[in-house]
CSV table of C-alpha atoms in Angstrom, one decimal:
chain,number,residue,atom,x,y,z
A,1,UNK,CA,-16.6,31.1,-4.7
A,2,UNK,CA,-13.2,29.6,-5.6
A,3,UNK,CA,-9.9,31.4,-3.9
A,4,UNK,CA,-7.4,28.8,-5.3
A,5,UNK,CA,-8.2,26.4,-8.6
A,6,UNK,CA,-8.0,23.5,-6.3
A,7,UNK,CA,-10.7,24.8,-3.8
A,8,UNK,CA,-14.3,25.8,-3.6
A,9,UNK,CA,-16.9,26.6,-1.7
A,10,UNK,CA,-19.9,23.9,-1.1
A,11,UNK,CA,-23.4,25.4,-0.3
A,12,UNK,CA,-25.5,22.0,0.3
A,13,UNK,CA,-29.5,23.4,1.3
A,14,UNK,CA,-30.3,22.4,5.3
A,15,UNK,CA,-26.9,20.9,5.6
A,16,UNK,CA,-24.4,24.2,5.5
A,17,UNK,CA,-21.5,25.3,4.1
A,18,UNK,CA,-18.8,23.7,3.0
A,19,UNK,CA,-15.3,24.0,2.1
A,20,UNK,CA,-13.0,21.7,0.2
A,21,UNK,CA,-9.5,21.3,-1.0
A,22,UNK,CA,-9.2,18.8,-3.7
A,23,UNK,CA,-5.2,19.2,-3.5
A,24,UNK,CA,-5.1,18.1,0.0
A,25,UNK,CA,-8.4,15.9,0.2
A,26,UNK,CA,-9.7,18.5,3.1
A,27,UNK,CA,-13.0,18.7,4.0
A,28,UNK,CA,-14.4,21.1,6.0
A,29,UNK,CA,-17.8,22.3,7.3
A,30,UNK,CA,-19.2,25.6,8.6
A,31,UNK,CA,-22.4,26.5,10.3
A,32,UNK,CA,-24.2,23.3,10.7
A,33,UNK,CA,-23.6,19.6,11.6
A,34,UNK,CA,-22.6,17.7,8.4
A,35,UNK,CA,-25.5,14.7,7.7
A,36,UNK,CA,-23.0,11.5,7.5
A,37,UNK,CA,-24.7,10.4,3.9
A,38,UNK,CA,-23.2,13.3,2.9
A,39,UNK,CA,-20.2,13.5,3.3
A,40,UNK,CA,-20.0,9.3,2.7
A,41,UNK,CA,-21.5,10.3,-0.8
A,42,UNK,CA,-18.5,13.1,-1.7
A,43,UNK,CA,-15.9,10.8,-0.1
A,44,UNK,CA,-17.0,7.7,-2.2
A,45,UNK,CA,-17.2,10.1,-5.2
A,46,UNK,CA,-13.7,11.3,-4.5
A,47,UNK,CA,-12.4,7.8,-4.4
A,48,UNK,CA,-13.0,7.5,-8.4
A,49,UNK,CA,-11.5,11.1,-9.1
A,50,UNK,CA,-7.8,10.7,-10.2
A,51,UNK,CA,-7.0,14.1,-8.9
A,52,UNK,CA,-8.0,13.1,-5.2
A,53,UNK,CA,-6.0,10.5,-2.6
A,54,UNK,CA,-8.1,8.1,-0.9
A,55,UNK,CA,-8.6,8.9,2.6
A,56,UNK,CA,-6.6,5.6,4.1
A,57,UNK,CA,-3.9,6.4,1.8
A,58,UNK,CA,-3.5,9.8,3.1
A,59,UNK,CA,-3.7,8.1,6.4
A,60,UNK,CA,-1.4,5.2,5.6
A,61,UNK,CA,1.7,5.2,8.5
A,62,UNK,CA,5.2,6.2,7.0
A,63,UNK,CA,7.7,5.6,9.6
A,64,UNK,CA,8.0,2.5,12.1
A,65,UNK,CA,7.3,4.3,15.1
A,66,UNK,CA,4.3,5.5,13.9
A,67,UNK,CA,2.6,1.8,13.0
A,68,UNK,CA,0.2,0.3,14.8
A,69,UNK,CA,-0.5,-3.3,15.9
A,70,UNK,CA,1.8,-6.3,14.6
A,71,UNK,CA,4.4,-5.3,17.5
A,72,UNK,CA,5.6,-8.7,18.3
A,73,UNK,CA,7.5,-8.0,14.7
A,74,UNK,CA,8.0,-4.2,15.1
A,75,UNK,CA,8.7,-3.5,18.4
A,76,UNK,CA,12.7,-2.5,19.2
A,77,UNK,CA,14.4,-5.7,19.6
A,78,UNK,CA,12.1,-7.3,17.1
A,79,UNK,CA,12.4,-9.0,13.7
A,80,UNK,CA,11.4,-6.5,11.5
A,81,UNK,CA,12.5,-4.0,13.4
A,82,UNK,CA,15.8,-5.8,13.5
A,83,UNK,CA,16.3,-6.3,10.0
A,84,UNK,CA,15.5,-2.4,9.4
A,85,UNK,CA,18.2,-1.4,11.6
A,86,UNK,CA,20.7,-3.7,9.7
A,87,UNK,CA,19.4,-2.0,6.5
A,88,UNK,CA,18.4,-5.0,4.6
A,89,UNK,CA,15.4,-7.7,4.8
A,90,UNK,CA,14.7,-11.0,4.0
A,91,UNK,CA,11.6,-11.6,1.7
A,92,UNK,CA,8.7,-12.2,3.7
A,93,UNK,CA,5.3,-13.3,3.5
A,94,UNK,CA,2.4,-11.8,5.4
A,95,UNK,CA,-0.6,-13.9,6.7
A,96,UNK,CA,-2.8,-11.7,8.3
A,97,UNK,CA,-6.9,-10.6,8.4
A,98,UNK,CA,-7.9,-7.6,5.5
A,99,UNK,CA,-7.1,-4.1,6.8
A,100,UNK,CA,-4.5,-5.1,9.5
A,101,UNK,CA,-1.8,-2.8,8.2
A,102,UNK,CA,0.0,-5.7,5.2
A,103,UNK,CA,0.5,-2.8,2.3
A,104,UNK,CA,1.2,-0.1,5.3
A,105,UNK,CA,4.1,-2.2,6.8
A,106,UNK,CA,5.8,-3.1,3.5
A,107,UNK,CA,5.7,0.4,2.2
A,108,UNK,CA,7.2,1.6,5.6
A,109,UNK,CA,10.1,-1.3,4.9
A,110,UNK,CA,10.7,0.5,1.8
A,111,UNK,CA,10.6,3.9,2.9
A,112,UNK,CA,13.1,2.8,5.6
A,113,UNK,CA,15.6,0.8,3.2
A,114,UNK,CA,15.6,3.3,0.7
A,115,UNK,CA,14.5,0.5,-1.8
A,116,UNK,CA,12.5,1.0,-5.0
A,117,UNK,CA,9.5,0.0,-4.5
A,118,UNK,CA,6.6,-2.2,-6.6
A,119,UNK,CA,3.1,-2.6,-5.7
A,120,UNK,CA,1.2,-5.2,-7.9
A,121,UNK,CA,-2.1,-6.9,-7.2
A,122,UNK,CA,-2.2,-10.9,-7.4
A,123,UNK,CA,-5.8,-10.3,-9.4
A,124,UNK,CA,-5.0,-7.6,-11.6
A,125,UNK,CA,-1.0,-7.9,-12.3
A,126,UNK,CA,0.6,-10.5,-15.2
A,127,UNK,CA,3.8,-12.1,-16.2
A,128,UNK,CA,4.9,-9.0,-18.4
A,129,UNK,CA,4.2,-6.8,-15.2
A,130,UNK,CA,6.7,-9.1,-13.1
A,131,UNK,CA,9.2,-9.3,-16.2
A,132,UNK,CA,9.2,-5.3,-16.2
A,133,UNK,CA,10.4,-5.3,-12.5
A,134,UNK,CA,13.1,-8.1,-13.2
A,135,UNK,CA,14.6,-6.0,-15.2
A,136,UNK,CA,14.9,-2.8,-13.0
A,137,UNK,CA,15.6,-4.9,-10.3
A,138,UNK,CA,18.9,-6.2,-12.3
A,139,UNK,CA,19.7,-2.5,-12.4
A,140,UNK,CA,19.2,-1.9,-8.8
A,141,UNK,CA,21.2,-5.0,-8.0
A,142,UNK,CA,23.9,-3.8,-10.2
A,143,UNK,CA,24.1,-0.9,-8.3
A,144,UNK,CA,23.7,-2.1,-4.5
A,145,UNK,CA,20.0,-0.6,-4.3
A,146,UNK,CA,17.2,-3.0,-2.8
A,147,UNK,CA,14.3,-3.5,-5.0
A,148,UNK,CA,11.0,-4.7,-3.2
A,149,UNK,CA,7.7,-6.2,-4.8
A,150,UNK,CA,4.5,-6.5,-2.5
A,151,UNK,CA,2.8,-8.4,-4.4
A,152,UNK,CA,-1.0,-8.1,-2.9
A,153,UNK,CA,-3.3,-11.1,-2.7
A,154,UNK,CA,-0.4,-13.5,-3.8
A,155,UNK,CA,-3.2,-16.4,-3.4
A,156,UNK,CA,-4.7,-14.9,-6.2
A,157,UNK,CA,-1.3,-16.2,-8.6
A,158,UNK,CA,-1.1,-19.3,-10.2
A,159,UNK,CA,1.5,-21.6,-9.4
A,160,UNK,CA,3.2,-20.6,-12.6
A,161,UNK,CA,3.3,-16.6,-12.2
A,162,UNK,CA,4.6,-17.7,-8.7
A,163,UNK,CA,7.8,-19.4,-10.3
A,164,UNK,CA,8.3,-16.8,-12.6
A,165,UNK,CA,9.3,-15.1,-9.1
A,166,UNK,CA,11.6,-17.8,-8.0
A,167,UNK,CA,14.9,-17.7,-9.3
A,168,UNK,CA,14.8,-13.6,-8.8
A,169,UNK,CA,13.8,-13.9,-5.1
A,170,UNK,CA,16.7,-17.1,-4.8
A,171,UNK,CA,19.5,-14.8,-6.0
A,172,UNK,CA,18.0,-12.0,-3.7
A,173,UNK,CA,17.6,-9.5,-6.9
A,174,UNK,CA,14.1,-8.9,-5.8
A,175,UNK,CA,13.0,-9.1,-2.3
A,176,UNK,CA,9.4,-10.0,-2.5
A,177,UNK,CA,7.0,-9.3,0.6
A,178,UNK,CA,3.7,-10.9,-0.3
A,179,UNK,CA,0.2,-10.4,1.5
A,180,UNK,CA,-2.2,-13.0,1.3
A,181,UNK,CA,-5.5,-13.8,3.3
A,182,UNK,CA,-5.5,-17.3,3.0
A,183,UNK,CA,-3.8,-19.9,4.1
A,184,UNK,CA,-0.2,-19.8,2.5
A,185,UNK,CA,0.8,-23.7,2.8
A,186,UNK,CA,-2.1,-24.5,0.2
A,187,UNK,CA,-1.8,-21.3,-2.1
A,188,UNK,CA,1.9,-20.2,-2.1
A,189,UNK,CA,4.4,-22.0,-4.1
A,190,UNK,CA,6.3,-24.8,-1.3
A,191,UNK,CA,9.9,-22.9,-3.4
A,192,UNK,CA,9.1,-19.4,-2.1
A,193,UNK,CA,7.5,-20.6,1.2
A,194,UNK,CA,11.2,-21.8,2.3
């Protein structure tokens, strides 16, 4: 039976009982061992839910100190580090493996600075997106507040949506962290790589 309107009780036969809080993504089993397919199967279905966080996201470091890996930039004494405890950064771009901590580490930056913060994807974001966040940028500027774009996968951009970045990143109006895979001498603009 239900006790709140965000939580029920689970009975799957031979497996047990579970219970589960869709508010806080909890998942928790009584009686018996939970069979791994299972609980694969309702976290991969809880991925497409809107009302339910993603595990890694609920997982996703939200201070510095509690980061892991990367620490010859994030250690005290450090770049990153550094440029935290001056309260401003320098647009950067990240080359590193998938799943090495790229989004976790710029959202911790902004968290720190106190900067509004944009997240777009290099294969699903557009001109009009970036021309939105110029704009609200202008109005951060104005008022002394950083604005940050992590712009995801910026390999995926063509050379022209990169520009459209250019003179915004120049006059230090956005601050633009992008993550990339690949190589970024042969898929980032040579502009934004200075």
């Amino acid at each position: 039976g239900c006790h709140r309107s965000t939580s029920i009780w689970i009975k799957i036969p031979k497996l047990g009982i579970f219970w589960c809080d869709f508010s806080k993504n909890i998942f928790i089993s009584f009686f018996r061992k939970i069979d791994i397919i299972c609980v694969l199967k309702f976290f991969m279905e809880s991925l497409f839910s809107a009302s339910i966080t993603p595990l890694a996201s609920l997982l996703r470091p939200m201070f510095l100190e509690d980061y892991v890996g990367q620490s010859h930039l994030v250690a005290p004494g450090k770049p990153i580090h550094t440029f935290l405890k001056a309260g401003k950064i320098p647009s950067l771009l990240l080359w590193w493996p998938p799943g090495t901590g790229k989004t976790s580490l710029a959202r911790i930056i902004a968290n720190s600075l106190d900067a509004e913060f944009f997240h777009l994807s290099g294969v699903l974001s557009k001109k009009d997106d970036v021309i939105k966040i110029i704009s609200k940028s202008q109005t951060n500027f104005q008022s002394g507040r950083q604005t940050i774009l992590f712009l995801d996968e910026i390999h995926r951009w063509s050379k022209s949506q990169q520009d459209t970045l250019l003179p915004w990143v120049e006059k230090g109006i956005i601050t633009l962290i992008g993550a990339t895979t690949e190589n970024p001498s042969f898929t980032v603009n040579n502009a934004l790589l200075s």
